[in-house]
Amino acid sequence: MCGALRLADAGKKAVLMGWVNRRRDLGQIIFVDLRDRTGVAQVVFSAELSATVHEKAEQLRNEFVIAALGTVKKRDADTINPNIPTGEVELVVDELRILNVSKQPPFLPSDTMLANEEMRLKYRYIDLRRDAMQFNIALRHKVAIAIRDYLSSQGFFEIETPFMTRSTPEGARDYLVPSRVQPGSFYALPQSPQLFKQILMISGFDKYFQIVRCFRDEDLRADRQPEFTQIDLEMSYPQPERVWETVEGFLAAAFKAAGHEIKINFPRMDYDDAMRQYGIDKPDLRLPALTDVRDCFTSEELQTLAINQDLPVLAIRTPKVGELSRKERDDIKPLFVSKGGARVFEDFKRIENKHPEAAAKIREKVRANATFEIHQKTAGDQDDLIVLVVGSAQSSADKDAHPASKRKVTPAEMAIYASAGLLRVALAQKYADRHGIFKKTGNPAQDYRFLWVTNFPMFEYDEADKRWMAAHHPFTSPHEEDMDKLETDPAMVRALAYDVVLNGTELGSGSIRIHRQDIQSRIFHALGMTDEESKSRFGFFLEALEYGTPPHGGIALGLDRIVMILAGAESLREVIPFPKTAAAKDLMMEAPTPVADAQLRDLGIGIVTKK
RNA sequence: GGGGGCGUAGUUCAGUUGGUUAGAACGCCUGCCUGUCACGCAGGAGGCCGCGGGUUGGAGUCCCGUCGCUCCCGCCA
């Protein structure tokens, strides 16, 4: 293989096959960098050696596929290329076969400048030839194998579950597959194998896993594709800690396969604390926490500044960003998303001018608050950017009206925390070059900040539908001690649910499940489902629960996201060979497409054009 | 569903206040070149300025619409 040639091979006969990555035609001598999966090697065509071979080599162009037969030669000292692993040798060719020619590609795998997304996706087979993509796909393979091996060694069985299954109206939109044999009926592609894996527990396969494709027909993001791969697992009789150990074990194996030794026993944090300290349920621990600096102001000051005294005043610290110019302060504004009554006080200078005492207190308090920070030594506090997010004086007048207003973090407070949490991340991304926190240090303990977020609320209130929804999913078990509040005070019920978070990305989400039919029914009730409804949607499952279901629980992690972070990529598209665009299209295959009328007739489907 | 960014040569981009024949780099083609490795040198070809409409004496540039790519909010049990 091209990339494998080494000094030790000098003198050997060799055949290299691959693509012409670059050619350098010097007249009587032609150099070609030949590329395959393993790397590049220089092959030499000399007119002196063979006029016919040299003549043929003159026809070579980028991306031609060739076989070069010759002798591996140690390069002269002054012609060694230290920039490539094969740079000490070259293949002196005495026979050249052109296996295939190539049209001029729209872009070259060797280009330093990246073509735009549209081009890359349309000509994905060329984009995938690039080193970076070859590396990412190889990394994905290694990670998947490591996880399989680890889970298998821990006694887990990899068991497949159907792709054509039943639509469940809860949750994400389903991708539907029409049935020809049952006209008018549809299968759904699984959003996850949730019910199947629970059924497997009921079936006695007490440790299950699967690296499995899941499908959700929702709008995309850089870290969301309509089809994505989960590491799905479930086990019988576990405490949450058993699940966490398992996850930490396979993540350690996966990161090891990628060359990183991570420390296990990830820190744990209650959902409430995550929201209060970071304003988000997936905190990026690399960045400083939020600080409530309400007590740094006097009551009069708060009034003067039109700040709501009953709501937190949150300081966002972004290290080493320094003071912002007038223009930069304007640039921040679009980053801010107000969740309801929240307002941004981007001009900290104004507070320093008018309320110097408060400003000094804020600086002190913010710097002292470094709960989970481990490596930001700020050179001096002048270097930090401080932005305040506050509640408008008139906001949250009706706060008691909300069904969740008795929670530890009230909905009105939550709006401020959430707004600040989003801005905190947005600022850090915008000024990443200045604070350098996102740059890899080579120390896994700093580069990869894992976290378990636990004790999520069981239900979220849907303002639009005026009803409670399952925060995780309706098969999640409530805390034992909250069981009595299911009917009386659903807002206060905590779930035995947990997320594993890495650097602000939710890697996975799981829970201990309900294993008793009566409790499952109560949950469906709490979600506003009648007996008839729950029976028609989940009857088979409720029935299964009645035949000796062991306690069980599990989790599912996004393989794509894990690989994305390991690859240092900004988008899932960089680690998925054939991804879809933001509009869920495959630009290479040109999917989806309309289908022939005959096909539709066969399925008993008519198309209604939307206005 | 909403908001932001982008769309000009094969590719990546520049294009001033609306003003001659729309530029650069890389790639491509031709020629020269025996140690290059992002080879070099000389010459050349290559443009529906995403698409449609409007304003204007005149539009790559301004306005409206539309399509595509992208990021974010909503959404993703």
XYZ file of C-alpha atoms (C1' of nucleotides) in Angstrom:
688
model
C 0.000 0.000 0.000
C 1.163 3.529 -0.809
C 1.240 4.866 2.727
C 3.051 1.829 4.073
C 6.317 2.187 2.143
C 9.304 2.565 4.429
C 13.067 2.601 4.267
C 13.086 -1.100 5.130
C 11.366 -1.789 1.815
C 14.235 -0.321 -0.212
C 15.414 -2.671 -2.917
C 12.170 -4.625 -3.022
C 9.980 -5.013 -6.055
C 6.593 -3.443 -5.483
C 3.272 -2.784 -7.160
C 1.380 0.297 -6.054
C -2.195 0.947 -7.065
C -4.050 4.129 -6.435
C -5.033 7.596 -7.596
C -2.789 10.274 -9.069
C -2.859 12.800 -6.247
C -0.454 15.258 -7.860
C 2.003 15.156 -10.694
C 5.177 17.089 -11.236
C 6.375 16.886 -14.825
C 9.959 18.072 -15.098
C 10.426 17.016 -18.712
C 12.682 14.004 -18.754
C 11.501 12.960 -15.319
C 7.971 12.853 -13.945
C 7.008 12.546 -10.297
C 3.566 11.362 -9.270
C 2.199 11.295 -5.731
C 0.160 8.121 -5.691
C -2.639 7.998 -3.131
C -4.633 5.176 -1.581
C -6.453 4.704 1.714
C -3.193 4.486 3.605
C -1.466 7.607 2.339
C 0.733 8.837 -0.499
C 4.007 7.688 -1.966
C 6.125 9.253 -4.671
C 6.537 7.261 -7.860
C 9.131 8.227 -10.444
C 8.987 7.899 -14.212
C 12.325 8.538 -15.867
C 12.840 8.792 -19.616
C 16.392 7.638 -19.065
C 15.154 4.369 -17.602
C 12.369 3.645 -20.035
C 11.235 5.947 -22.812
C 7.951 4.063 -23.306
C 6.964 4.199 -19.641
C 7.861 7.867 -19.491
C 5.817 8.582 -22.595
C 2.803 6.866 -21.038
C 3.293 8.748 -17.793
C 2.973 12.027 -19.679
C -0.702 11.206 -20.192
C -1.391 10.942 -16.463
C -3.740 13.487 -14.931
C -5.226 14.058 -11.511
C -7.386 11.225 -10.168
C -6.375 8.708 -12.846
C -6.232 5.242 -11.341
C -2.977 3.481 -12.071
C -0.872 0.482 -11.221
C 2.823 1.255 -10.964
C 5.256 -1.661 -10.961
C 8.859 -1.040 -10.036
C 11.551 -1.032 -7.419
C 11.467 0.745 -4.079
C 14.496 2.988 -3.882
C 16.055 4.796 -0.977
C 16.107 8.475 -1.822
C 19.323 10.469 -1.902
C 19.806 12.429 1.281
C 19.075 15.760 -0.390
C 15.810 14.560 -1.943
C 14.178 13.160 1.198
C 10.794 14.667 1.951
C 10.427 14.869 5.735
C 6.798 16.016 5.455
C 5.375 12.619 4.561
C 5.872 9.248 6.283
C 6.987 7.629 3.024
C 9.385 10.480 2.260
C 12.578 8.478 2.585
C 11.754 6.214 -0.344
C 10.165 6.315 -3.773
C 9.022 3.787 -6.333
C 11.058 3.801 -9.535
C 8.600 2.551 -12.111
C 9.413 0.196 -14.930
C 5.853 -0.671 -15.856
C 2.810 1.593 -15.797
C -0.778 0.523 -16.271
C -3.484 3.127 -16.531
C -6.427 1.318 -14.923
C -8.822 4.169 -15.486
C -8.880 7.767 -16.564
C -10.769 10.573 -14.853
C -12.602 13.605 -16.056
C -11.450 16.791 -14.436
C -13.132 16.586 -11.012
C -15.050 19.643 -9.754
C -12.570 19.765 -6.913
C -9.508 17.751 -5.998
C -9.033 15.607 -2.896
C -5.623 17.261 -2.572
C -7.046 20.789 -2.573
C -6.141 22.768 0.512
C -9.234 24.929 0.165
C -12.434 23.050 0.922
C -15.200 23.158 -1.672
C -18.578 24.239 -0.392
C -21.023 21.853 1.193
C -23.223 21.534 -1.863
C -20.316 20.441 -4.083
C -18.954 18.113 -1.466
C -22.301 16.392 -1.020
C -23.083 16.137 -4.711
C -19.683 14.626 -5.466
C -19.453 12.799 -2.172
C -17.280 10.019 -3.627
C -14.600 12.600 -4.402
C -14.973 14.369 -1.079
C -14.620 11.044 0.724
C -11.232 10.538 -0.944
C -9.855 13.437 1.085
C -7.478 12.566 3.909
C -9.688 14.147 6.547
C -12.747 12.149 5.495
C -10.764 8.928 5.207
C -9.478 9.585 8.709
C -12.948 10.283 10.121
C -14.518 7.187 8.606
C -11.626 5.058 9.836
C -12.012 6.623 13.276
C -15.698 5.811 13.252
C -14.894 2.201 12.433
C -12.357 1.928 15.248
C -14.703 3.495 17.783
C -17.591 1.225 16.807
C -15.422 -1.878 17.014
C -14.055 -0.869 20.411
C -17.563 -0.373 21.768
C -18.778 -3.696 20.364
C -15.801 -5.516 21.819
C -16.212 -3.895 25.214
C -19.930 -4.526 25.537
C -19.553 -8.066 24.270
C -16.817 -8.669 26.861
C -19.217 -7.423 29.551
C -21.798 -10.016 28.590
C -24.030 -7.905 26.358
C -25.649 -9.509 23.326
C -25.967 -7.480 20.141
C -29.537 -8.127 19.015
C -31.224 -6.653 15.960
C -34.692 -5.155 16.055
C -37.068 -4.315 13.189
C -36.795 -1.201 11.049
C -40.366 -1.522 9.876
C -42.413 -1.090 12.970
C -45.355 0.711 14.452
C -45.926 4.448 14.510
C -46.095 5.946 17.992
C -47.638 9.407 17.977
C -45.656 10.575 21.014
C -42.316 12.201 20.394
C -40.667 13.036 17.116
C -42.391 12.773 13.758
C -42.091 9.346 12.200
C -40.829 8.407 8.780
C -43.624 6.300 7.366
C -43.417 3.303 5.065
C -46.621 2.363 3.271
C -47.697 -1.243 3.241
C -48.634 -2.711 -0.150
C -50.228 -5.757 1.376
C -52.286 -3.686 3.806
C -53.305 -0.669 1.708
C -53.856 2.424 3.831
C -51.654 1.147 6.631
C -48.132 2.270 7.354
C -45.075 1.060 9.126
C -42.886 3.633 10.841
C -39.114 3.637 10.910
C -37.999 3.528 14.553
C -37.096 6.757 16.337
C -35.257 4.351 18.606
C -35.718 0.666 19.437
C -37.110 1.688 22.820
C -40.026 -0.714 23.141
C -38.211 -3.589 21.474
C -35.344 -3.394 23.905
C -37.735 -3.307 26.837
C -39.495 -6.337 25.374
C -36.092 -8.027 25.130
C -35.694 -7.527 28.884
C -39.112 -9.092 29.391
C -37.868 -11.894 27.111
C -34.908 -12.664 29.334
C -31.996 -11.207 27.343
C -30.856 -9.299 30.375
C -28.014 -7.430 28.700
C -28.747 -6.114 25.229
C -26.998 -3.645 22.968
C -27.160 -2.588 19.380
C -25.363 -0.092 17.187
C -28.430 0.862 15.300
C -29.848 3.388 12.875
C -32.661 5.597 14.146
C -34.928 7.907 12.182
C -36.612 11.151 13.167
C -38.434 13.439 10.797
C -37.536 16.701 12.508
C -35.632 19.785 11.396
C -31.884 19.380 11.204
C -28.941 20.992 12.935
C -25.201 20.639 12.656
C -25.457 17.886 15.267
C -28.741 16.371 14.043
C -29.372 14.195 11.002
C -32.692 12.582 10.072
C -31.029 9.199 10.263
C -28.377 8.702 12.861
C -26.710 5.880 14.713
C -27.232 5.069 18.340
C -25.350 2.843 20.697
C -28.456 1.471 22.316
C -28.332 -0.665 25.425
C -30.594 -2.048 28.108
C -30.043 -4.217 31.154
C -32.188 -5.927 33.758
C -32.104 -5.159 37.498
C -29.781 -2.124 37.295
C -29.378 0.839 39.584
C -28.620 3.940 37.501
C -25.001 3.571 38.609
C -24.750 0.197 36.823
C -25.774 1.840 33.568
C -23.356 4.700 34.127
C -20.467 2.317 34.770
C -21.237 0.484 31.571
C -21.325 3.691 29.562
C -18.135 4.972 31.140
C -16.531 1.643 30.333
C -17.340 1.641 26.662
C -16.569 5.344 26.284
C -13.157 4.759 27.830
C -12.631 1.928 25.337
C -13.810 4.077 22.454
C -11.614 7.010 23.408
C -8.687 4.677 23.889
C -9.203 3.396 20.373
C -8.960 7.013 19.271
C -5.793 7.523 21.283
C -7.150 9.263 24.388
C -7.013 7.948 27.946
C -10.027 9.410 29.684
C -10.703 9.216 33.400
C -13.907 7.479 34.356
C -16.340 8.138 37.175
C -17.680 11.209 35.419
C -18.919 13.997 37.681
C -22.667 14.094 38.328
C -24.994 17.040 38.585
C -28.671 17.448 39.315
C -30.754 18.885 36.539
C -31.739 21.789 38.803
C -28.099 22.595 39.502
C -27.214 22.379 35.822
C -29.918 24.893 35.016
C -28.918 27.245 37.816
C -25.196 27.086 37.179
C -25.152 26.812 33.409
C -28.639 27.670 32.185
C -28.765 24.487 30.156
C -29.250 20.772 30.738
C -26.042 19.948 28.846
C -23.390 22.161 30.426
C -20.061 22.665 28.727
C -17.791 22.405 31.746
C -14.873 23.874 29.853
C -16.466 27.296 30.210
C -17.067 29.235 33.443
C -20.437 28.832 35.122
C -23.020 31.558 35.376
C -23.001 33.624 38.541
C -26.059 35.170 40.171
C -24.857 38.641 41.107
C -28.194 40.032 42.233
C -26.791 40.643 45.724
C -23.990 42.814 44.333
C -26.539 45.540 43.643
C -28.542 47.518 46.118
C -32.274 47.429 45.769
C -32.237 51.048 44.543
C -29.665 50.238 41.888
C -31.761 47.396 40.572
C -34.720 49.692 40.380
C -32.740 52.398 38.563
C -31.516 49.870 36.046
C -35.053 48.528 35.535
C -33.985 45.089 36.665
C -36.499 42.676 38.135
C -35.503 42.136 41.765
C -37.299 38.808 42.089
C -35.314 37.181 39.298
C -31.663 36.223 39.081
C -29.143 38.684 37.687
C -26.761 36.461 35.830
C -23.182 37.276 34.956
C -21.645 35.430 32.038
C -17.882 35.375 32.145
C -16.020 34.687 28.928
C -12.321 34.561 29.748
C -9.674 36.574 27.917
C -12.029 38.241 25.501
C -11.325 41.725 26.795
C -13.405 44.784 26.372
C -15.668 44.935 23.374
C -15.747 47.741 20.879
C -18.947 49.570 20.068
C -19.363 47.448 16.920
C -18.655 44.191 18.729
C -21.281 45.021 21.282
C -23.762 45.380 18.434
C -22.632 42.038 17.041
C -23.568 40.348 20.300
C -27.180 41.401 20.148
C -28.317 38.897 17.509
C -26.701 36.133 19.572
C -29.159 36.722 22.348
C -32.403 34.800 22.390
C -34.809 35.978 25.038
C -36.828 33.167 26.541
C -39.396 35.485 28.027
C -38.691 38.700 29.885
C -34.948 38.142 29.770
C -32.868 41.075 28.706
C -29.148 41.426 28.017
C -27.041 44.109 29.647
C -24.182 43.911 27.205
C -22.581 47.099 28.359
C -20.820 46.204 31.573
C -18.889 49.435 31.244
C -22.062 51.347 31.912
C -22.394 49.626 35.256
C -18.757 50.275 36.033
C -19.279 53.972 35.346
C -22.519 54.458 37.185
C -22.275 51.791 39.863
C -18.554 51.163 40.426
C -19.087 49.400 43.742
C -21.527 46.908 42.298
C -19.220 46.334 39.350
C -16.268 45.591 41.597
C -18.346 43.147 43.635
C -19.524 41.448 40.486
C -15.980 40.984 39.194
C -14.915 39.495 42.497
C -17.876 37.151 42.801
C -17.696 36.010 39.208
C -14.017 35.155 39.460
C -14.499 33.292 42.715
C -17.147 31.110 41.110
C -15.158 28.372 39.436
C -16.918 25.214 40.539
C -16.057 22.899 37.698
C -13.355 24.920 36.005
C -9.974 23.326 36.043
C -7.659 25.100 33.711
C -8.513 28.700 33.026
C -5.953 30.866 34.663
C -7.137 34.292 33.665
C -4.246 36.668 33.410
C -6.185 39.484 35.025
C -9.808 40.223 35.454
C -9.682 43.038 32.884
C -9.257 40.291 30.344
C -12.638 38.745 31.055
C -15.728 39.728 29.190
C -18.656 40.054 31.543
C -22.171 40.200 30.186
C -25.239 40.426 32.393
C -28.575 38.817 31.650
C -31.444 40.102 33.736
C -35.214 39.955 33.981
C -37.095 43.004 32.798
C -38.742 44.862 35.648
C -42.184 44.172 34.247
C -41.630 40.476 33.445
C -43.163 37.463 35.162
C -46.127 39.198 36.735
C -48.191 36.031 36.345
C -45.536 33.661 37.576
C -47.791 31.925 40.064
C -50.157 30.974 37.296
C -47.776 28.462 35.793
C -48.315 24.841 36.814
C -44.591 24.414 37.453
C -44.228 27.536 39.586
C -43.525 25.572 42.753
C -40.383 24.007 41.313
C -37.001 24.775 42.797
C -36.301 26.758 39.666
C -39.524 28.507 38.692
C -40.506 28.951 35.052
C -39.801 32.694 35.283
C -36.343 32.052 36.691
C -35.823 29.293 34.167
C -36.377 31.790 31.350
C -33.513 33.942 32.627
C -31.198 30.984 33.202
C -31.971 29.511 29.801
C -31.448 32.815 27.981
C -28.142 33.335 29.753
C -27.146 29.727 29.119
C -27.588 30.092 25.380
C -25.738 33.399 25.300
C -22.907 31.935 27.350
C -22.291 29.293 24.712
C -22.842 31.664 21.793
C -20.288 34.133 23.175
C -17.778 31.386 23.765
C -18.192 30.197 20.189
C -17.924 33.676 18.748
C -14.741 34.497 20.639
C -13.210 31.023 20.579
C -10.024 32.400 19.032
C -9.516 34.806 21.920
C -10.058 32.503 24.888
C -8.671 29.362 23.262
C -10.628 27.097 25.604
C -11.946 24.948 22.769
C -8.460 24.233 21.447
C -7.209 20.744 22.173
C -4.436 20.640 24.746
C -3.546 16.980 24.370
C -4.635 16.365 27.956
C -7.862 14.334 27.831
C -8.907 15.559 31.287
C -9.093 19.088 29.872
C -10.136 18.336 26.322
C -13.040 16.020 27.177
C -15.275 17.189 30.009
C -17.837 14.493 30.677
C -20.794 14.912 32.969
C -23.831 12.976 34.123
C -26.922 15.127 34.462
C -29.458 13.405 36.686
C -32.860 13.787 38.296
C -34.633 15.383 35.389
C -38.210 16.425 35.982
C -40.612 13.703 34.905
C -42.890 16.063 32.976
C -42.666 19.260 30.984
C -45.670 21.489 30.569
C -46.726 22.065 26.996
C -48.010 25.640 26.822
C -49.579 25.164 23.431
C -51.518 21.999 24.235
C -52.013 22.911 27.909
C -50.949 19.492 29.070
C -48.066 17.620 30.620
C -45.621 15.823 28.351
C -43.020 13.221 29.246
C -39.701 15.033 29.542
C -37.735 11.924 28.587
C -40.267 9.374 27.373
C -43.396 7.864 28.899
C -41.650 4.631 29.916
C -39.327 6.380 32.329
C -39.755 5.501 35.980
C -40.486 8.261 38.458
C -38.499 8.462 41.690
C -39.945 6.070 44.255
C -40.576 8.869 46.766
C -42.322 11.075 44.183
C -44.775 8.371 43.166
C -47.616 9.853 45.263
C -47.358 13.196 43.434
C -48.099 11.688 40.029
C -51.743 12.696 40.203
C -51.603 15.548 42.713
C -48.524 17.501 41.612
C -46.922 16.234 38.425
C -44.630 19.287 38.255
C -42.688 18.048 41.271
C -42.154 14.461 40.132
C -38.543 13.637 39.378
C -37.604 10.972 36.875
C -34.970 8.273 37.158
C -33.533 9.721 33.989
C -29.986 10.749 33.149
C -28.031 12.310 30.315
C -24.373 11.888 29.550
C -22.882 15.146 28.342
C -19.532 15.884 26.747
C -18.282 19.431 26.178
C -21.785 20.818 25.972
C -23.069 18.127 23.643
C -25.695 15.653 24.803
C -24.147 12.302 23.934
C -26.917 10.171 25.263
C -29.970 9.876 27.368
C -31.409 7.055 29.397
C -33.492 6.027 32.342
C -34.663 3.321 34.627
C -37.933 2.132 33.097
C -41.293 1.394 34.528
C -41.677 -2.376 34.939
C -45.133 -2.455 36.532
C -48.273 -2.220 34.488
C -50.190 -0.220 37.115
C -47.537 2.484 37.254
C -47.261 2.607 33.485
C -51.012 3.182 33.331
C -50.783 5.989 35.873
C -48.116 7.692 33.738
C -50.291 7.457 30.654
C -53.082 8.987 32.715
C -50.846 11.807 33.888
C -50.054 12.480 30.231
C -53.733 12.930 29.571
C -54.280 9.616 27.839
C -57.505 7.750 28.464
C -57.474 3.999 29.065
C -58.765 3.481 25.544
C -56.035 5.651 24.047
C -53.193 4.021 25.916
C -54.601 0.617 25.107
C -54.855 1.323 21.401
C -51.373 2.839 21.232
C -49.424 0.687 23.651
C -51.799 -2.175 24.482
C -49.311 -4.847 23.449
C -46.743 -3.299 25.762
C -49.049 -2.914 28.752
C -49.963 -6.541 28.300
C -46.320 -7.611 28.125
C -45.673 -5.784 31.402
C -48.161 -8.116 33.078
C -46.181 -11.281 32.357
C -43.327 -11.027 34.828
C -41.321 -8.011 33.757
C -38.008 -7.588 35.531
C -36.926 -4.115 36.633
C -34.772 -2.724 33.832
C -33.133 0.366 32.480
C -30.716 1.551 29.869
C -29.479 4.331 27.703
C -28.720 5.264 24.107
C -25.747 7.315 22.927
C -25.228 9.007 19.581
C -22.322 7.311 17.850
C -22.127 10.089 15.259
C -21.755 12.734 17.943
C -19.048 10.813 19.763
C -17.065 10.436 16.566
C -17.705 14.071 15.660
C -16.164 15.264 18.892
C -13.248 12.847 18.577
C -12.659 14.048 15.030
C -12.805 17.664 16.165
C -15.515 18.238 13.563
C -18.157 20.954 13.641
C -20.852 18.920 11.954
C -22.148 15.367 11.868
C -21.781 15.480 8.097
C -18.025 15.156 8.578
C -18.364 11.723 10.170
C -21.270 10.296 8.168
C -20.290 8.998 4.721
C -23.564 9.923 3.057
C -25.326 12.605 5.070
C -28.312 14.735 4.193
C -28.572 18.504 3.836
C -30.398 20.833 6.208
C -33.479 20.219 4.058
C -33.048 16.449 4.532
C -31.990 15.860 0.926
C -29.322 13.552 -0.399
C -27.644 15.647 -3.092
C -25.726 12.742 -4.572
C -28.614 10.303 -4.967
C -31.073 13.158 -5.325
C -33.397 11.687 -2.739
C -36.218 12.022 -1.979
C -38.017 11.947 -5.330
C -41.594 11.673 -6.507
C -42.516 8.156 -7.583
C -44.458 6.802 -10.531
C -48.249 6.843 -10.350
C -48.267 3.081 -10.790
C -46.170 2.697 -7.676
C -48.552 4.887 -5.721
C -51.596 3.050 -7.055
C -50.081 -0.216 -5.912
C -49.865 1.233 -2.427
C -53.279 2.823 -2.520
C -51.783 6.278 -2.020
C -52.891 9.548 -3.578
C -50.886 12.769 -3.394
C -52.589 15.893 -2.104
C -50.757 19.060 -3.101
C -50.390 21.495 -0.223
C -51.300 25.096 -0.886
C -43.000 27.851 11.126
C -39.377 32.198 12.299
C -34.527 34.779 12.058
C -29.222 35.418 10.311
C -25.223 34.341 6.565
C -23.858 32.885 1.645
C -24.714 32.176 -3.968
C -19.698 35.870 -9.477
C -14.735 31.182 -14.169
C -14.053 23.942 -12.988
C -12.919 25.437 -7.467
C -12.069 29.208 -3.570
C -12.873 34.219 -3.523
C -12.377 39.948 -4.713
C -15.501 43.286 -7.268
C -15.587 50.869 -4.584
C -21.190 55.517 -4.601
C -25.146 51.954 -9.856
C -20.447 53.680 -14.654
C -15.764 51.407 -20.094
C -14.184 45.071 -22.289
C -16.188 41.565 -14.622
C -10.664 40.351 -11.874
C -7.081 37.161 -8.676
C -5.343 32.486 -6.959
C -5.615 27.387 -7.673
C -7.255 23.932 -11.361
C -7.479 23.059 -16.864
C -4.991 23.266 -22.075
C -0.193 24.084 -25.076
C 5.117 24.529 -25.008
C 9.935 24.305 -22.287
C 12.385 21.908 -18.200
C 16.511 15.230 -15.186
C 15.350 15.654 -8.498
C 10.624 17.775 -7.872
C 7.402 17.130 -3.668
C 1.846 23.218 -3.018
C 7.972 22.021 -8.757
C 9.305 26.190 -11.909
C 8.989 29.297 -16.430
C 6.229 31.175 -20.945
C 1.635 31.389 -23.362
C -3.744 30.251 -23.677
C -8.857 28.881 -23.012
C -12.649 29.483 -19.608
C -18.466 33.813 -17.061
C -26.844 33.114 -18.020
C -22.648 37.278 -11.898
C -28.298 30.976 -8.867
C -33.210 31.887 -11.336
C -37.583 35.310 -12.426
C -39.436 40.108 -12.266
C -38.892 45.427 -11.198
C -36.434 50.492 -10.610
C -32.879 53.177 -13.927
C -30.599 56.363 -19.766
C -27.423 52.295 -17.485
C -27.758 46.705 -12.512
C -22.915 41.622 -10.454
C -24.066 46.108 -7.364
C -30.624 48.851 -5.540
C -35.921 46.660 -4.712
C -39.497 42.370 -4.786
C -40.106 37.257 -5.423
C -38.098 32.426 -5.863
C -34.552 28.286 -5.548
C -30.178 26.105 -3.329
C -26.406 25.612 0.661
C -25.545 26.870 5.768
C -26.106 28.450 11.135
C -29.569 29.394 15.015
C -34.709 29.594 17.530
C -39.112 26.641 17.546
C -39.190 21.333 17.036
C -36.107 16.761 18.208
C -41.063 11.599 23.896
